[in-house]
């Protein structure tokens, strides 16, 4: 499939989900968690384009986050604006590291795989 | 327009905006292999879209028709600029500099993104109100 179609599918899904959730903080955290998983699994280029560049890129937004801070500041709510900045950054970093851990678990510790499929691959390795 | 029809119309606007935003971001960042330049290309995309979001919001205040206002904010604000800017890649770039223990660069990237973003957004907003 052409690269553009992969990107378009991911981006439209990400954009529409952000529209439905109506919460930039939540979208940013979810998107960062997913891209963390993807990056640590060292996925193929096509999957990175679909989910990383397309879906997560469109689901998360930098401009919306900063604009929310500006709106709070112009309403003289400096405390809330500072809170939003630090909370988004902190939760984003935690989500990314959690994503790295989950991705590592899936790839190396063979989590989320049934025992029989692990046994089958062990048998295959032995012979 | 009936409620259902306007819902489909909103979906169409957001889809068009989100796809074009992601495409522009991909084209800008695609061919850069150098990790140093990569993080700054994400930075510039984010800063530019923040500027235009500020500009858009102030310009929307001048438009009288509520329908046009909503449609433009869905197409350009939520769709195009929301998708053009990205938080997830920003965090990935930030963590990459931290894992490589390039602390100066991570602090520079962090501070310039946040303060640059705030500055550009208010600049765009002011410009639209001129």
Tab-separated table of C-alpha atoms in Angstrom:
chain	number	residue	atom	x	y	z
A	1	UNK	CA	0.000	0.000	0.000
A	2	UNK	CA	1.281	3.426	-0.758
A	3	UNK	CA	2.750	5.415	2.081
A	4	UNK	CA	0.248	8.227	1.712
A	5	UNK	CA	-2.743	5.940	2.256
A	6	UNK	CA	-1.189	4.531	5.447
A	7	UNK	CA	-0.539	8.036	6.723
A	8	UNK	CA	-4.038	9.211	5.768
A	9	UNK	CA	-5.776	6.329	7.557
A	10	UNK	CA	-3.772	6.908	10.720
A	11	UNK	CA	-4.147	10.675	10.667
A	12	UNK	CA	-7.893	10.727	10.072
A	13	UNK	CA	-8.485	8.196	12.859
A	14	UNK	CA	-6.272	10.191	15.219
A	15	UNK	CA	-7.907	13.512	14.366
A	16	UNK	CA	-11.450	12.161	14.727
A	17	UNK	CA	-10.685	10.507	18.065
A	18	UNK	CA	-9.204	13.765	19.369
A	19	UNK	CA	-12.386	15.531	18.266
A	20	UNK	CA	-14.528	13.000	20.117
A	21	UNK	CA	-12.478	12.905	23.325
A	22	UNK	CA	-12.408	16.739	23.550
A	23	UNK	CA	-9.545	16.631	26.038
A	24	UNK	CA	-6.085	17.484	24.746
A	25	UNK	CA	-4.330	16.276	27.890
A	26	UNK	CA	-5.897	12.827	27.696
A	27	UNK	CA	-5.207	12.575	23.945
A	28	UNK	CA	-1.591	13.619	24.430
A	29	UNK	CA	-1.030	11.031	27.157
A	30	UNK	CA	-2.668	8.188	25.207
A	31	UNK	CA	-0.780	9.070	22.019
A	32	UNK	CA	2.540	9.247	23.833
A	33	UNK	CA	1.934	5.870	25.492
A	34	UNK	CA	1.220	4.286	22.108
A	35	UNK	CA	4.249	5.845	20.389
A	36	UNK	CA	6.401	4.675	23.327
A	37	UNK	CA	5.290	1.088	22.752
A	38	UNK	CA	5.872	1.444	19.013
A	39	UNK	CA	9.356	2.950	19.308
A	40	UNK	CA	10.614	0.385	21.824
A	41	UNK	CA	9.388	-2.491	19.641
A	42	UNK	CA	11.431	-1.093	16.725
A	43	UNK	CA	8.524	-1.629	14.367
A	44	UNK	CA	8.626	-1.678	10.584
A	45	UNK	CA	8.604	1.557	8.595
A	46	UNK	CA	5.035	1.051	7.361
A	47	UNK	CA	3.676	0.499	10.869
A	48	UNK	CA	5.577	3.535	12.088
A	49	UNK	CA	4.007	5.630	9.335
A	50	UNK	CA	0.490	4.377	10.070
A	51	UNK	CA	0.539	4.489	13.863
A	52	UNK	CA	3.481	6.724	14.774
A	53	UNK	CA	3.452	9.547	12.239
A	54	UNK	CA	-0.212	9.234	11.283
A	55	UNK	CA	-2.289	8.136	14.264
A	56	UNK	CA	-0.239	9.342	17.237
A	57	UNK	CA	0.883	12.472	15.430
A	58	UNK	CA	-2.686	13.502	14.700
A	59	UNK	CA	-4.102	12.316	18.032
A	60	UNK	CA	-1.613	14.347	20.036
A	61	UNK	CA	-1.382	18.080	19.654
A	62	UNK	CA	1.216	20.580	20.722
A	63	UNK	CA	-0.583	23.692	19.510
A	64	UNK	CA	-3.823	22.826	21.320
A	65	UNK	CA	-1.935	22.347	24.592
A	66	UNK	CA	-0.104	25.679	24.315
A	67	UNK	CA	-3.282	27.462	23.247
A	68	UNK	CA	-5.118	26.170	26.325
A	69	UNK	CA	-2.328	27.607	28.469
A	70	UNK	CA	-2.613	30.962	26.689
A	71	UNK	CA	-6.362	30.990	27.266
A	72	UNK	CA	-5.862	30.311	30.979
A	73	UNK	CA	-3.213	33.031	31.155
A	74	UNK	CA	-5.391	35.596	29.433
A	75	UNK	CA	-8.087	34.789	32.026
A	76	UNK	CA	-5.434	35.581	34.674
A	77	UNK	CA	-5.345	31.983	35.870
A	78	UNK	CA	-1.555	31.699	35.921
A	79	UNK	CA	-1.556	28.971	38.532
A	80	UNK	CA	-3.786	26.742	36.405
A	81	UNK	CA	-1.735	27.469	33.271
A	82	UNK	CA	1.492	26.458	35.039
A	83	UNK	CA	-0.215	23.352	36.374
A	84	UNK	CA	-1.367	22.411	32.868
A	85	UNK	CA	2.159	22.818	31.484
A	86	UNK	CA	3.791	20.674	34.160
A	87	UNK	CA	1.025	18.092	34.292
A	88	UNK	CA	1.067	17.549	30.517
A	89	UNK	CA	4.860	17.310	30.449
A	90	UNK	CA	5.060	15.019	33.480
A	91	UNK	CA	2.265	12.704	32.410
A	92	UNK	CA	3.654	12.670	28.860
A	93	UNK	CA	7.110	11.569	30.034
A	94	UNK	CA	5.622	8.940	32.362
A	95	UNK	CA	3.362	7.635	29.579
A	96	UNK	CA	6.323	7.393	27.187
A	97	UNK	CA	8.462	5.455	29.666
A	98	UNK	CA	5.527	3.193	30.515
A	99	UNK	CA	5.119	2.644	26.784
A	100	UNK	CA	8.821	1.713	26.477
A	101	UNK	CA	8.381	-0.827	29.274
A	102	UNK	CA	5.265	-2.349	27.695
A	103	UNK	CA	6.954	-2.506	24.280
A	104	UNK	CA	10.021	-4.141	25.788
A	105	UNK	CA	7.766	-6.623	27.571
A	106	UNK	CA	5.941	-7.536	24.391
A	107	UNK	CA	9.112	-7.925	22.336
A	108	UNK	CA	11.559	-9.520	24.745
A	109	UNK	CA	9.612	-11.092	27.593
A	110	UNK	CA	6.942	-12.456	25.257
A	111	UNK	CA	4.075	-11.007	27.244
A	112	UNK	CA	0.622	-11.145	25.680
A	113	UNK	CA	1.507	-14.322	23.822
A	114	UNK	CA	-0.222	-17.565	24.628
A	115	UNK	CA	1.938	-20.226	26.289
A	116	UNK	CA	1.359	-22.648	23.419
A	117	UNK	CA	2.661	-20.200	20.811
A	118	UNK	CA	5.780	-19.637	22.917
A	119	UNK	CA	6.263	-23.387	23.224
A	120	UNK	CA	5.852	-23.773	19.465
A	121	UNK	CA	8.532	-21.173	18.771
A	122	UNK	CA	10.843	-22.879	21.293
A	123	UNK	CA	10.363	-26.187	19.527
A	124	UNK	CA	11.089	-24.498	16.230
A	125	UNK	CA	14.298	-23.030	17.617
A	126	UNK	CA	15.460	-26.417	18.919
A	127	UNK	CA	15.274	-28.122	15.546
B	1	UNK	CA	-28.658	21.308	7.769
B	2	UNK	CA	-30.042	18.422	9.799
B	3	UNK	CA	-28.035	17.337	12.799
B	4	UNK	CA	-26.968	14.103	11.177
B	5	UNK	CA	-25.857	15.797	7.968
B	6	UNK	CA	-23.869	18.415	9.878
B	7	UNK	CA	-22.188	15.628	11.839
B	8	UNK	CA	-21.024	13.965	8.614
B	9	UNK	CA	-19.886	17.348	7.374
B	10	UNK	CA	-17.812	17.870	10.550
B	11	UNK	CA	-16.240	14.423	10.126
B	12	UNK	CA	-15.359	15.291	6.531
B	13	UNK	CA	-13.805	18.628	7.503
B	14	UNK	CA	-11.721	17.131	10.315
B	15	UNK	CA	-10.564	14.239	8.119
B	16	UNK	CA	-9.423	16.575	5.343
B	17	UNK	CA	-7.670	18.837	7.843
B	18	UNK	CA	-6.019	16.038	9.800
B	19	UNK	CA	-4.725	14.226	6.698
B	20	UNK	CA	-3.237	17.369	5.165
B	21	UNK	CA	-1.675	18.402	8.482
B	22	UNK	CA	-0.070	15.003	8.983
B	23	UNK	CA	1.108	14.971	5.369
B	24	UNK	CA	2.839	18.339	5.685
B	25	UNK	CA	4.481	17.238	8.963
B	26	UNK	CA	5.618	13.983	7.376
B	27	UNK	CA	7.050	15.745	4.314
B	28	UNK	CA	9.004	18.155	6.503
B	29	UNK	CA	10.434	15.568	8.897
B	30	UNK	CA	10.646	12.543	6.551
B	31	UNK	CA	14.085	12.843	5.006
B	32	UNK	CA	15.975	14.052	8.029
B	33	UNK	CA	18.145	11.280	9.465
B	34	UNK	CA	20.258	13.325	11.837
B	35	UNK	CA	18.607	13.075	15.273
B	36	UNK	CA	19.690	16.592	16.217
B	37	UNK	CA	18.033	18.118	13.165
B	38	UNK	CA	15.037	15.797	13.517
B	39	UNK	CA	14.101	17.115	16.935
B	40	UNK	CA	14.426	20.700	15.729
B	41	UNK	CA	12.280	20.008	12.677
B	42	UNK	CA	9.516	18.737	14.994
B	43	UNK	CA	10.090	21.845	17.066
B	44	UNK	CA	9.628	24.153	14.068
B	45	UNK	CA	6.476	22.367	12.938
B	46	UNK	CA	5.027	22.725	16.447
B	47	UNK	CA	5.972	26.377	16.754
B	48	UNK	CA	4.578	27.269	13.333
B	49	UNK	CA	1.256	25.579	13.998
B	50	UNK	CA	1.009	27.246	17.406
B	51	UNK	CA	1.475	30.639	15.736
B	52	UNK	CA	-1.237	29.955	13.193
B	53	UNK	CA	-3.614	28.597	15.840
B	54	UNK	CA	-3.275	31.862	17.745
B	55	UNK	CA	-3.831	33.804	14.537
B	56	UNK	CA	-6.838	31.676	13.617
B	57	UNK	CA	-8.522	32.085	16.989
B	58	UNK	CA	-8.278	35.872	16.872
B	59	UNK	CA	-9.447	36.009	13.246
B	60	UNK	CA	-12.417	33.771	14.033
B	61	UNK	CA	-13.563	36.424	16.502
B	62	UNK	CA	-14.172	38.749	13.568
B	63	UNK	CA	-16.357	36.347	11.639
B	64	UNK	CA	-20.037	36.842	12.299
B	65	UNK	CA	-21.585	33.678	10.878
B	66	UNK	CA	-21.565	30.945	13.527
B	67	UNK	CA	-21.586	28.189	10.896
B	68	UNK	CA	-18.493	29.535	9.136
B	69	UNK	CA	-16.773	29.922	12.501
B	70	UNK	CA	-17.409	26.316	13.526
B	71	UNK	CA	-16.481	24.902	10.135
B	72	UNK	CA	-13.224	26.848	9.934
B	73	UNK	CA	-12.227	25.918	13.453
B	74	UNK	CA	-12.890	22.230	12.714
B	75	UNK	CA	-11.052	22.234	9.369
B	76	UNK	CA	-8.055	24.418	10.207
B	77	UNK	CA	-7.858	24.534	14.007
B	78	UNK	CA	-8.806	21.064	15.161
B	79	UNK	CA	-7.990	19.261	11.909
B	80	UNK	CA	-5.026	20.818	10.130
B	81	UNK	CA	-3.109	22.620	12.891
B	82	UNK	CA	-3.953	20.016	15.542
B	83	UNK	CA	-2.602	17.278	13.321
B	84	UNK	CA	0.359	19.318	12.051
B	85	UNK	CA	1.641	19.818	15.576
B	86	UNK	CA	2.523	16.763	17.593
B	87	UNK	CA	3.122	16.166	21.269
B	88	UNK	CA	4.108	12.498	21.064
B	89	UNK	CA	7.116	13.050	18.800
B	90	UNK	CA	8.161	16.035	20.905
B	91	UNK	CA	8.287	13.792	23.991
B	92	UNK	CA	10.160	11.096	22.029
B	93	UNK	CA	12.749	13.650	20.855
B	94	UNK	CA	13.090	14.954	24.383
B	95	UNK	CA	13.612	11.473	25.824
B	96	UNK	CA	16.127	10.637	23.106
B	97	UNK	CA	18.325	13.566	24.095
B	98	UNK	CA	17.930	12.562	27.758
B	99	UNK	CA	18.874	8.919	27.120
B	100	UNK	CA	21.919	10.110	25.181
B	101	UNK	CA	22.732	12.276	28.192
B	102	UNK	CA	22.795	15.420	26.112
B	103	UNK	CA	21.310	17.387	28.981
B	104	UNK	CA	22.015	20.822	27.548
B	105	UNK	CA	20.132	19.934	24.414
B	106	UNK	CA	17.169	18.478	26.291
B	107	UNK	CA	16.809	21.585	28.420
B	108	UNK	CA	17.170	23.811	25.357
B	109	UNK	CA	14.561	21.791	23.453
B	110	UNK	CA	12.154	21.773	26.402
B	111	UNK	CA	12.378	25.449	27.251
B	112	UNK	CA	12.392	26.724	23.683
B	113	UNK	CA	9.393	24.555	22.808
B	114	UNK	CA	7.272	25.747	25.717
B	115	UNK	CA	8.302	29.391	25.852
B	116	UNK	CA	8.616	29.626	22.074
B	117	UNK	CA	5.152	28.095	21.737
B	118	UNK	CA	3.626	30.493	24.250
B	119	UNK	CA	5.347	33.432	22.565
B	120	UNK	CA	4.307	32.423	19.044
B	121	UNK	CA	0.714	31.764	20.091
B	122	UNK	CA	0.340	35.174	21.679
B	123	UNK	CA	2.144	36.778	18.732
B	124	UNK	CA	-0.306	35.188	16.311
B	125	UNK	CA	-3.200	36.216	18.505
B	126	UNK	CA	-1.984	39.830	18.682
B	127	UNK	CA	-1.390	39.954	14.932
B	128	UNK	CA	-4.938	38.816	14.227
B	129	UNK	CA	-6.341	41.484	16.513
B	130	UNK	CA	-4.481	44.312	14.775
